[in-house]
PDB file of C-alpha atoms in Angstrom:
ATOM      1  CA  UNK A  30      26.828  -4.587   4.672  1.00 54.00           C
ATOM      2  CA  UNK A  31      24.499  -7.469   3.939  1.00 79.00           C
ATOM      3  CA  UNK A  32      20.816  -6.812   3.880  1.00 90.00           C
ATOM      4  CA  UNK A  33      17.952  -9.040   4.864  1.00 94.00           C
ATOM      5  CA  UNK A  34      18.020 -12.292   2.951  1.00 94.00           C
ATOM      6  CA  UNK A  35      15.265 -14.823   2.447  1.00 96.00           C
ATOM      7  CA  UNK A  36      15.209 -18.315   1.072  1.00 96.00           C
ATOM      8  CA  UNK A  37      14.012 -19.837  -1.070  1.00 96.00           C
ATOM      9  CA  UNK A  38      13.141 -17.046  -3.473  1.00 94.00           C
ATOM     10  CA  UNK A  39      10.428 -19.189  -5.019  1.00 96.00           C
ATOM     11  CA  UNK A  40       8.611 -22.218  -3.661  1.00 97.00           C
ATOM     12  CA  UNK A  41       6.047 -24.321  -5.477  1.00 97.00           C
ATOM     13  CA  UNK A  42       4.303 -26.939  -3.398  1.00 97.00           C
ATOM     14  CA  UNK A  43       1.281 -29.170  -3.512  1.00 97.00           C
ATOM     15  CA  UNK A  44      -1.788 -28.572  -1.427  1.00 97.00           C
ATOM     16  CA  UNK A  45      -1.482 -30.284   1.927  1.00 97.00           C
ATOM     17  CA  UNK A  46       2.310 -30.186   2.124  1.00 97.00           C
ATOM     18  CA  UNK A  47       4.248 -28.300   4.787  1.00 98.00           C
ATOM     19  CA  UNK A  48       6.681 -25.531   3.835  1.00 98.00           C
ATOM     20  CA  UNK A  49       9.418 -23.661   5.677  1.00 98.00           C
ATOM     21  CA  UNK A  50      10.519 -20.169   4.740  1.00 98.00           C
ATOM     22  CA  UNK A  51      13.738 -18.721   6.091  1.00 97.00           C
ATOM     23  CA  UNK A  52      14.778 -15.194   6.941  1.00 97.00           C
ATOM     24  CA  UNK A  53      18.239 -13.920   7.843  1.00 96.00           C
ATOM     25  CA  UNK A  54      17.934 -10.428   9.308  1.00 94.00           C
ATOM     26  CA  UNK A  55      20.565  -7.726   9.317  1.00 93.00           C
ATOM     27  CA  UNK A  56      23.156  -8.417  11.970  1.00 91.00           C
ATOM     28  CA  UNK A  57      22.423  -6.524  15.164  1.00 89.00           C
ATOM     29  CA  UNK A  58      18.750  -5.950  14.403  1.00 90.00           C
ATOM     30  CA  UNK A  59      16.688  -7.069  17.363  1.00 89.00           C
ATOM     31  CA  UNK A  60      13.278  -6.775  15.728  1.00 90.00           C
ATOM     32  CA  UNK A  61      12.057  -9.125  13.008  1.00 93.00           C
ATOM     33  CA  UNK A  62       8.738  -9.098  11.191  1.00 93.00           C
ATOM     34  CA  UNK A  63       6.919 -11.399   8.803  1.00 96.00           C
ATOM     35  CA  UNK A  64       4.331 -10.075   6.370  1.00 94.00           C
ATOM     36  CA  UNK A  65       2.225 -11.617   3.627  1.00 94.00           C
ATOM     37  CA  UNK A  66       1.569  -9.841   0.365  1.00 90.00           C
ATOM     38  CA  UNK A  67      -1.126 -11.385  -1.760  1.00 85.00           C
ATOM     39  CA  UNK A  68      -1.507 -10.503  -5.428  1.00 76.00           C
ATOM     40  CA  UNK A  69      -2.668  -6.920  -5.731  1.00 67.00           C
ATOM     41  CA  UNK A  70      -2.991  -6.547  -1.958  1.00 72.00           C
ATOM     42  CA  UNK A  71      -1.113  -4.593   0.651  1.00 77.00           C
ATOM     43  CA  UNK A  72       1.018  -5.973   3.408  1.00 85.00           C
ATOM     44  CA  UNK A  73      -0.634  -8.220   5.952  1.00 88.00           C
ATOM     45  CA  UNK A  74       1.225  -8.360   9.254  1.00 89.00           C
ATOM     46  CA  UNK A  75       1.811 -11.910  10.469  1.00 93.00           C
ATOM     47  CA  UNK A  76       4.197 -11.998  13.422  1.00 93.00           C
ATOM     48  CA  UNK A  77       6.784  -9.888  15.218  1.00 90.00           C
ATOM     49  CA  UNK A  78       9.840 -10.813  17.265  1.00 91.00           C
ATOM     50  CA  UNK A  79      11.655  -8.346  19.514  1.00 87.00           C
ATOM     51  CA  UNK A  80      14.775  -9.501  21.283  1.00 84.00           C
ATOM     52  CA  UNK A  81      14.050 -12.222  23.813  1.00 81.00           C
ATOM     53  CA  UNK A  82      10.452 -11.173  24.368  1.00 84.00           C
ATOM     54  CA  UNK A  83       7.577 -13.464  23.526  1.00 85.00           C
ATOM     55  CA  UNK A  84       6.608 -12.922  19.882  1.00 88.00           C
ATOM     56  CA  UNK A  85       3.402 -11.194  18.923  1.00 86.00           C
ATOM     57  CA  UNK A  86       1.486 -13.734  16.867  1.00 88.00           C
ATOM     58  CA  UNK A  87      -1.681 -11.715  16.538  1.00 86.00           C
ATOM     59  CA  UNK A  88      -1.466 -11.555  12.746  1.00 89.00           C
ATOM     60  CA  UNK A  89      -1.140 -15.248  12.034  1.00 92.00           C
ATOM     61  CA  UNK A  90      -4.215 -16.228   9.990  1.00 92.00           C
ATOM     62  CA  UNK A  91      -4.619 -19.745  11.367  1.00 93.00           C
ATOM     63  CA  UNK A  92      -2.963 -22.335  13.578  1.00 95.00           C
ATOM     64  CA  UNK A  93      -1.360 -23.813  10.454  1.00 97.00           C
ATOM     65  CA  UNK A  94       1.062 -20.888  10.585  1.00 97.00           C
ATOM     66  CA  UNK A  95       3.906 -20.722  13.070  1.00 96.00           C
ATOM     67  CA  UNK A  96       7.269 -19.027  13.316  1.00 95.00           C
ATOM     68  CA  UNK A  97      10.335 -19.205  15.452  1.00 94.00           C
ATOM     69  CA  UNK A  98      13.473 -17.229  15.808  1.00 93.00           C
ATOM     70  CA  UNK A  99      16.576 -19.025  16.972  1.00 84.00           C
ATOM     71  CA  UNK A 100      19.292 -17.263  18.903  1.00 80.00           C
ATOM     72  CA  UNK A 101      17.753 -13.905  18.257  1.00 76.00           C
ATOM     73  CA  UNK A 102      18.773 -14.072  14.611  1.00 89.00           C
ATOM     74  CA  UNK A 103      17.479 -16.394  11.898  1.00 94.00           C
ATOM     75  CA  UNK A 104      13.737 -16.913  11.689  1.00 96.00           C
ATOM     76  CA  UNK A 105      11.684 -19.660  10.085  1.00 97.00           C
ATOM     77  CA  UNK A 106       8.041 -19.316   9.095  1.00 97.00           C
ATOM     78  CA  UNK A 107       6.314 -22.673   8.801  1.00 97.00           C
ATOM     79  CA  UNK A 108       3.020 -23.281   7.051  1.00 97.00           C
ATOM     80  CA  UNK A 109       1.502 -26.695   7.650  1.00 98.00           C
ATOM     81  CA  UNK A 110      -0.984 -28.407   5.358  1.00 97.00           C
ATOM     82  CA  UNK A 111      -0.757 -25.623   2.795  1.00 97.00           C
ATOM     83  CA  UNK A 112      -3.869 -24.411   1.030  1.00 97.00           C
ATOM     84  CA  UNK A 113      -4.191 -22.613  -2.288  1.00 96.00           C
ATOM     85  CA  UNK A 114      -5.152 -19.412  -0.501  1.00 94.00           C
ATOM     86  CA  UNK A 115      -1.715 -19.441   1.148  1.00 96.00           C
ATOM     87  CA  UNK A 116      -0.185 -18.547  -2.229  1.00 96.00           C
ATOM     88  CA  UNK A 117       1.453 -15.147  -1.787  1.00 95.00           C
ATOM     89  CA  UNK A 118       4.771 -13.411  -1.373  1.00 94.00           C
ATOM     90  CA  UNK A 119       6.060 -13.716   2.175  1.00 96.00           C
ATOM     91  CA  UNK A 120       8.202 -10.790   3.222  1.00 95.00           C
ATOM     92  CA  UNK A 121      10.568 -10.583   6.145  1.00 95.00           C
ATOM     93  CA  UNK A 122      11.856  -7.326   7.596  1.00 94.00           C
ATOM     94  CA  UNK A 123      14.188  -6.405  10.408  1.00 93.00           C
ATOM     95  CA  UNK A 124      14.886  -3.245  12.343  1.00 89.00           C
ATOM     96  CA  UNK A 125      16.918  -1.945  15.217  1.00 86.00           C
ATOM     97  CA  UNK A 126      13.851  -2.214  17.413  1.00 74.00           C
ATOM     98  CA  UNK A 127      13.867   1.364  18.625  1.00 70.00           C
ATOM     99  CA  UNK A 128      10.992   3.775  18.477  1.00 62.00           C
ATOM    100  CA  UNK A 129      10.120   5.033  15.013  1.00 64.00           C
ATOM    101  CA  UNK A 130      12.806   3.043  13.267  1.00 76.00           C
ATOM    102  CA  UNK A 131      12.937   1.976   9.648  1.00 84.00           C
ATOM    103  CA  UNK A 132      12.226  -1.585   8.597  1.00 89.00           C
ATOM    104  CA  UNK A 133      14.573  -3.220   6.117  1.00 92.00           C
ATOM    105  CA  UNK A 134      12.895  -5.752   3.907  1.00 93.00           C
ATOM    106  CA  UNK A 135      14.145  -8.876   2.257  1.00 94.00           C
ATOM    107  CA  UNK A 136      13.269  -9.704  -1.360  1.00 91.00           C
ATOM    108  CA  UNK A 137      10.551 -12.106  -0.294  1.00 93.00           C
ATOM    109  CA  UNK A 138       9.647 -15.718  -0.962  1.00 96.00           C
ATOM    110  CA  UNK A 139       7.002 -16.313  -3.579  1.00 95.00           C
ATOM    111  CA  UNK A 140       4.927 -19.298  -2.497  1.00 97.00           C
ATOM    112  CA  UNK A 141       2.671 -21.055  -4.972  1.00 97.00           C
ATOM    113  CA  UNK A 142       0.377 -23.793  -3.724  1.00 97.00           C
ATOM    114  CA  UNK A 143      -0.978 -25.975  -6.499  1.00 95.00           C
TER     115      UNK A 143
ATOM    116  CA  UNK B  26      -7.642   1.981  15.948  1.00 81.00           C
ATOM    117  CA  UNK B  27      -4.664   3.049  13.902  1.00 85.00           C
ATOM    118  CA  UNK B  28      -5.031   2.904  10.151  1.00 89.00           C
ATOM    119  CA  UNK B  29      -3.668   4.193   6.873  1.00 92.00           C
ATOM    120  CA  UNK B  30      -5.687   4.946   3.769  1.00 93.00           C
ATOM    121  CA  UNK B  31      -4.045   5.647   0.445  1.00 93.00           C
ATOM    122  CA  UNK B  32      -5.452   6.286  -2.965  1.00 88.00           C
ATOM    123  CA  UNK B  33      -6.257   3.281  -5.064  1.00 85.00           C
ATOM    124  CA  UNK B  34      -4.228   2.631  -8.135  1.00 87.00           C
ATOM    125  CA  UNK B  35      -3.060   2.087 -10.601  1.00 93.00           C
ATOM    126  CA  UNK B  36      -1.910   5.583 -11.383  1.00 96.00           C
ATOM    127  CA  UNK B  37      -0.685   6.014 -14.949  1.00 97.00           C
ATOM    128  CA  UNK B  38       1.322   9.089 -15.915  1.00 97.00           C
ATOM    129  CA  UNK B  39       3.472  10.231 -18.767  1.00 97.00           C
ATOM    130  CA  UNK B  40       7.123  10.938 -18.149  1.00 97.00           C
ATOM    131  CA  UNK B  41       7.761  14.382 -16.616  1.00 96.00           C
ATOM    132  CA  UNK B  42       4.220  14.639 -15.258  1.00 97.00           C
ATOM    133  CA  UNK B  43       3.509  15.753 -11.688  1.00 97.00           C
ATOM    134  CA  UNK B  44       2.738  13.011  -9.211  1.00 97.00           C
ATOM    135  CA  UNK B  45       0.564  13.057  -6.117  1.00 97.00           C
ATOM    136  CA  UNK B  46      -0.333   9.933  -4.170  1.00 97.00           C
ATOM    137  CA  UNK B  47      -2.683  10.711  -1.316  1.00 97.00           C
ATOM    138  CA  UNK B  48      -2.281   9.184   2.122  1.00 97.00           C
ATOM    139  CA  UNK B  49      -4.328   9.887   5.233  1.00 96.00           C
ATOM    140  CA  UNK B  50      -4.067   8.245   8.609  1.00 95.00           C
ATOM    141  CA  UNK B  51      -5.878   7.661  11.856  1.00 93.00           C
ATOM    142  CA  UNK B  52      -3.738   7.340  14.936  1.00 89.00           C
ATOM    143  CA  UNK B  53      -3.540   8.113  18.600  1.00 82.00           C
ATOM    144  CA  UNK B  54      -0.551   9.986  19.843  1.00 80.00           C
ATOM    145  CA  UNK B  55       2.168  11.245  17.551  1.00 82.00           C
ATOM    146  CA  UNK B  56       3.069   8.693  14.901  1.00 89.00           C
ATOM    147  CA  UNK B  57       6.034   8.618  12.598  1.00 91.00           C
ATOM    148  CA  UNK B  58       5.048   8.466   8.945  1.00 94.00           C
ATOM    149  CA  UNK B  59       6.813   6.679   6.118  1.00 95.00           C
ATOM    150  CA  UNK B  60       6.680   6.077   2.423  1.00 97.00           C
ATOM    151  CA  UNK B  61       8.119   2.793   1.220  1.00 96.00           C
ATOM    152  CA  UNK B  62       8.637   1.852  -2.429  1.00 96.00           C
ATOM    153  CA  UNK B  63       8.648  -1.583  -4.015  1.00 92.00           C
ATOM    154  CA  UNK B  64      10.252  -1.791  -7.446  1.00 92.00           C
ATOM    155  CA  UNK B  65       9.327  -4.718  -9.679  1.00 87.00           C
ATOM    156  CA  UNK B  66      10.785  -7.957  -8.385  1.00 81.00           C
ATOM    157  CA  UNK B  67      12.267  -6.381  -5.277  1.00 84.00           C
ATOM    158  CA  UNK B  68      11.426  -6.025  -1.606  1.00 85.00           C
ATOM    159  CA  UNK B  69      10.153  -2.838  -0.016  1.00 90.00           C
ATOM    160  CA  UNK B  70      12.625  -0.105   0.762  1.00 92.00           C
ATOM    161  CA  UNK B  71      12.264   3.111   2.661  1.00 94.00           C
ATOM    162  CA  UNK B  72      11.745   6.126   0.405  1.00 97.00           C
ATOM    163  CA  UNK B  73      11.310   8.865   3.003  1.00 96.00           C
ATOM    164  CA  UNK B  74       9.972   9.502   6.457  1.00 94.00           C
ATOM    165  CA  UNK B  75       8.855  12.247   8.852  1.00 95.00           C
ATOM    166  CA  UNK B  76       8.731  11.917  12.604  1.00 91.00           C
ATOM    167  CA  UNK B  77       6.798  14.993  13.729  1.00 90.00           C
ATOM    168  CA  UNK B  78       4.207  17.460  12.531  1.00 92.00           C
ATOM    169  CA  UNK B  79       5.280  19.837   9.735  1.00 94.00           C
ATOM    170  CA  UNK B  80       8.383  17.783   8.992  1.00 95.00           C
ATOM    171  CA  UNK B  81       9.059  17.252   5.306  1.00 97.00           C
ATOM    172  CA  UNK B  82      10.669  14.018   4.203  1.00 96.00           C
ATOM    173  CA  UNK B  83      12.431  14.018   0.860  1.00 97.00           C
ATOM    174  CA  UNK B  84      14.463  11.625  -1.270  1.00 97.00           C
ATOM    175  CA  UNK B  85      15.110  11.066  -4.988  1.00 95.00           C
ATOM    176  CA  UNK B  86      12.963  14.080  -5.879  1.00 97.00           C
ATOM    177  CA  UNK B  87      10.004  12.792  -3.855  1.00 98.00           C
ATOM    178  CA  UNK B  88       8.585  14.825  -0.971  1.00 98.00           C
ATOM    179  CA  UNK B  89       5.916  14.392   1.672  1.00 98.00           C
ATOM    180  CA  UNK B  90       4.907  16.750   4.465  1.00 97.00           C
ATOM    181  CA  UNK B  91       3.487  15.528   7.781  1.00 96.00           C
ATOM    182  CA  UNK B  92       0.235  17.461   8.188  1.00 96.00           C
ATOM    183  CA  UNK B  93      -1.284  16.832  11.585  1.00 93.00           C
ATOM    184  CA  UNK B  94      -4.223  19.167  11.011  1.00 93.00           C
ATOM    185  CA  UNK B  95      -5.372  17.139   8.017  1.00 95.00           C
ATOM    186  CA  UNK B  96      -3.831  13.833   9.185  1.00 95.00           C
ATOM    187  CA  UNK B  97      -2.165  13.473   5.804  1.00 96.00           C
ATOM    188  CA  UNK B  98       1.195  12.575   4.333  1.00 97.00           C
ATOM    189  CA  UNK B  99       0.745  12.922   0.583  1.00 98.00           C
ATOM    190  CA  UNK B 100       3.624  11.887  -1.670  1.00 98.00           C
ATOM    191  CA  UNK B 101       4.621  14.256  -4.460  1.00 98.00           C
ATOM    192  CA  UNK B 102       7.172  14.456  -7.224  1.00 98.00           C
ATOM    193  CA  UNK B 103       7.455  17.267  -9.703  1.00 97.00           C
ATOM    194  CA  UNK B 104       8.586  15.253 -12.717  1.00 96.00           C
ATOM    195  CA  UNK B 105       8.286  11.482 -12.770  1.00 97.00           C
ATOM    196  CA  UNK B 106      10.498   9.151 -14.763  1.00 97.00           C
ATOM    197  CA  UNK B 107       9.875   5.710 -16.191  1.00 97.00           C
ATOM    198  CA  UNK B 108      12.185   4.344 -13.502  1.00 96.00           C
ATOM    199  CA  UNK B 109       9.742   5.557 -10.833  1.00 97.00           C
ATOM    200  CA  UNK B 110       7.273   2.866 -11.883  1.00 97.00           C
ATOM    201  CA  UNK B 111       6.706   0.886  -8.695  1.00 96.00           C
ATOM    202  CA  UNK B 112       4.267   0.283  -5.871  1.00 94.00           C
ATOM    203  CA  UNK B 113       4.264   2.933  -3.151  1.00 96.00           C
ATOM    204  CA  UNK B 114       3.192   2.186   0.423  1.00 95.00           C
ATOM    205  CA  UNK B 115       2.302   4.750   3.047  1.00 96.00           C
ATOM    206  CA  UNK B 116       2.914   3.595   6.619  1.00 94.00           C
ATOM    207  CA  UNK B 117       2.675   4.797  10.185  1.00 90.00           C
ATOM    208  CA  UNK B 118       4.436   3.828  13.390  1.00 87.00           C
ATOM    209  CA  UNK B 119       2.911   4.747  16.727  1.00 79.00           C
ATOM    210  CA  UNK B 120       5.397   3.078  19.025  1.00 73.00           C
ATOM    211  CA  UNK B 121       5.400  -0.379  20.406  1.00 68.00           C
ATOM    212  CA  UNK B 122       6.235  -2.647  17.563  1.00 69.00           C
ATOM    213  CA  UNK B 123       3.784  -2.579  14.758  1.00 73.00           C
ATOM    214  CA  UNK B 124       4.035  -0.478  11.626  1.00 84.00           C
ATOM    215  CA  UNK B 125       0.718  -0.123   9.832  1.00 87.00           C
ATOM    216  CA  UNK B 126       0.973  -0.188   6.042  1.00 90.00           C
ATOM    217  CA  UNK B 127      -1.495   1.094   3.510  1.00 91.00           C
ATOM    218  CA  UNK B 128      -2.679  -1.117   0.676  1.00 89.00           C
ATOM    219  CA  UNK B 129      -0.162   0.304  -1.764  1.00 92.00           C
ATOM    220  CA  UNK B 130      -0.571   2.370  -4.920  1.00 95.00           C
ATOM    221  CA  UNK B 131       0.858   1.109  -8.171  1.00 94.00           C
ATOM    222  CA  UNK B 132       2.408   3.769 -10.405  1.00 97.00           C
ATOM    223  CA  UNK B 133       3.012   3.278 -14.118  1.00 97.00           C
ATOM    224  CA  UNK B 134       5.053   5.916 -15.922  1.00 97.00           C
ATOM    225  CA  UNK B 135       4.964   5.873 -19.727  1.00 96.00           C
ATOM    226  CA  UNK B 136       7.810   7.136 -21.865  1.00 94.00           C
TER     227      UNK B 136
END
């Protein structure tokens, strides 16, 4: 079946612009995660959605970052007034949402802020 | 708090060499432990996992044993190939929602 997909695969934007990154999780997966991977760094947790529960936003680095998940499926990560330090690969993952389960990752969106 | 520490890279090996990538963790309770791999230009994918002490996860010739006494989950492979060149992430899951990932170890295998 289809895996996690993300779009766009690459995004180049100018400092100060807003960007939207999209994630389509695996059908039936109730849990969805966003991570940021900066060059040479590990994964930085950003936000987590589980079913209809309120999302855990504890990893969002600033109030310029927000995310929503519509209908329990597609998710959009929005970065307002982008800064150069926002340049990174943004990874989305989904899982069945049960204890100890595996996360399935999308290929990521590479964001470059000029 | 919960954390994962893995050896810094990059690790450079010749083909057919033995590989060990160390991973230790700090966690309350009884976490599940994972190794994920990220090949160049791709997203992370699960390599192997272990859900309880003394379990051994294995896949594609890679193995890791969940050692509660040493809080470790070291990744090993007896004979690496060029195609194993990737970044390897150790991770732990303690329940709830959040999986904690290590910083990743980049492996280069030379022909």
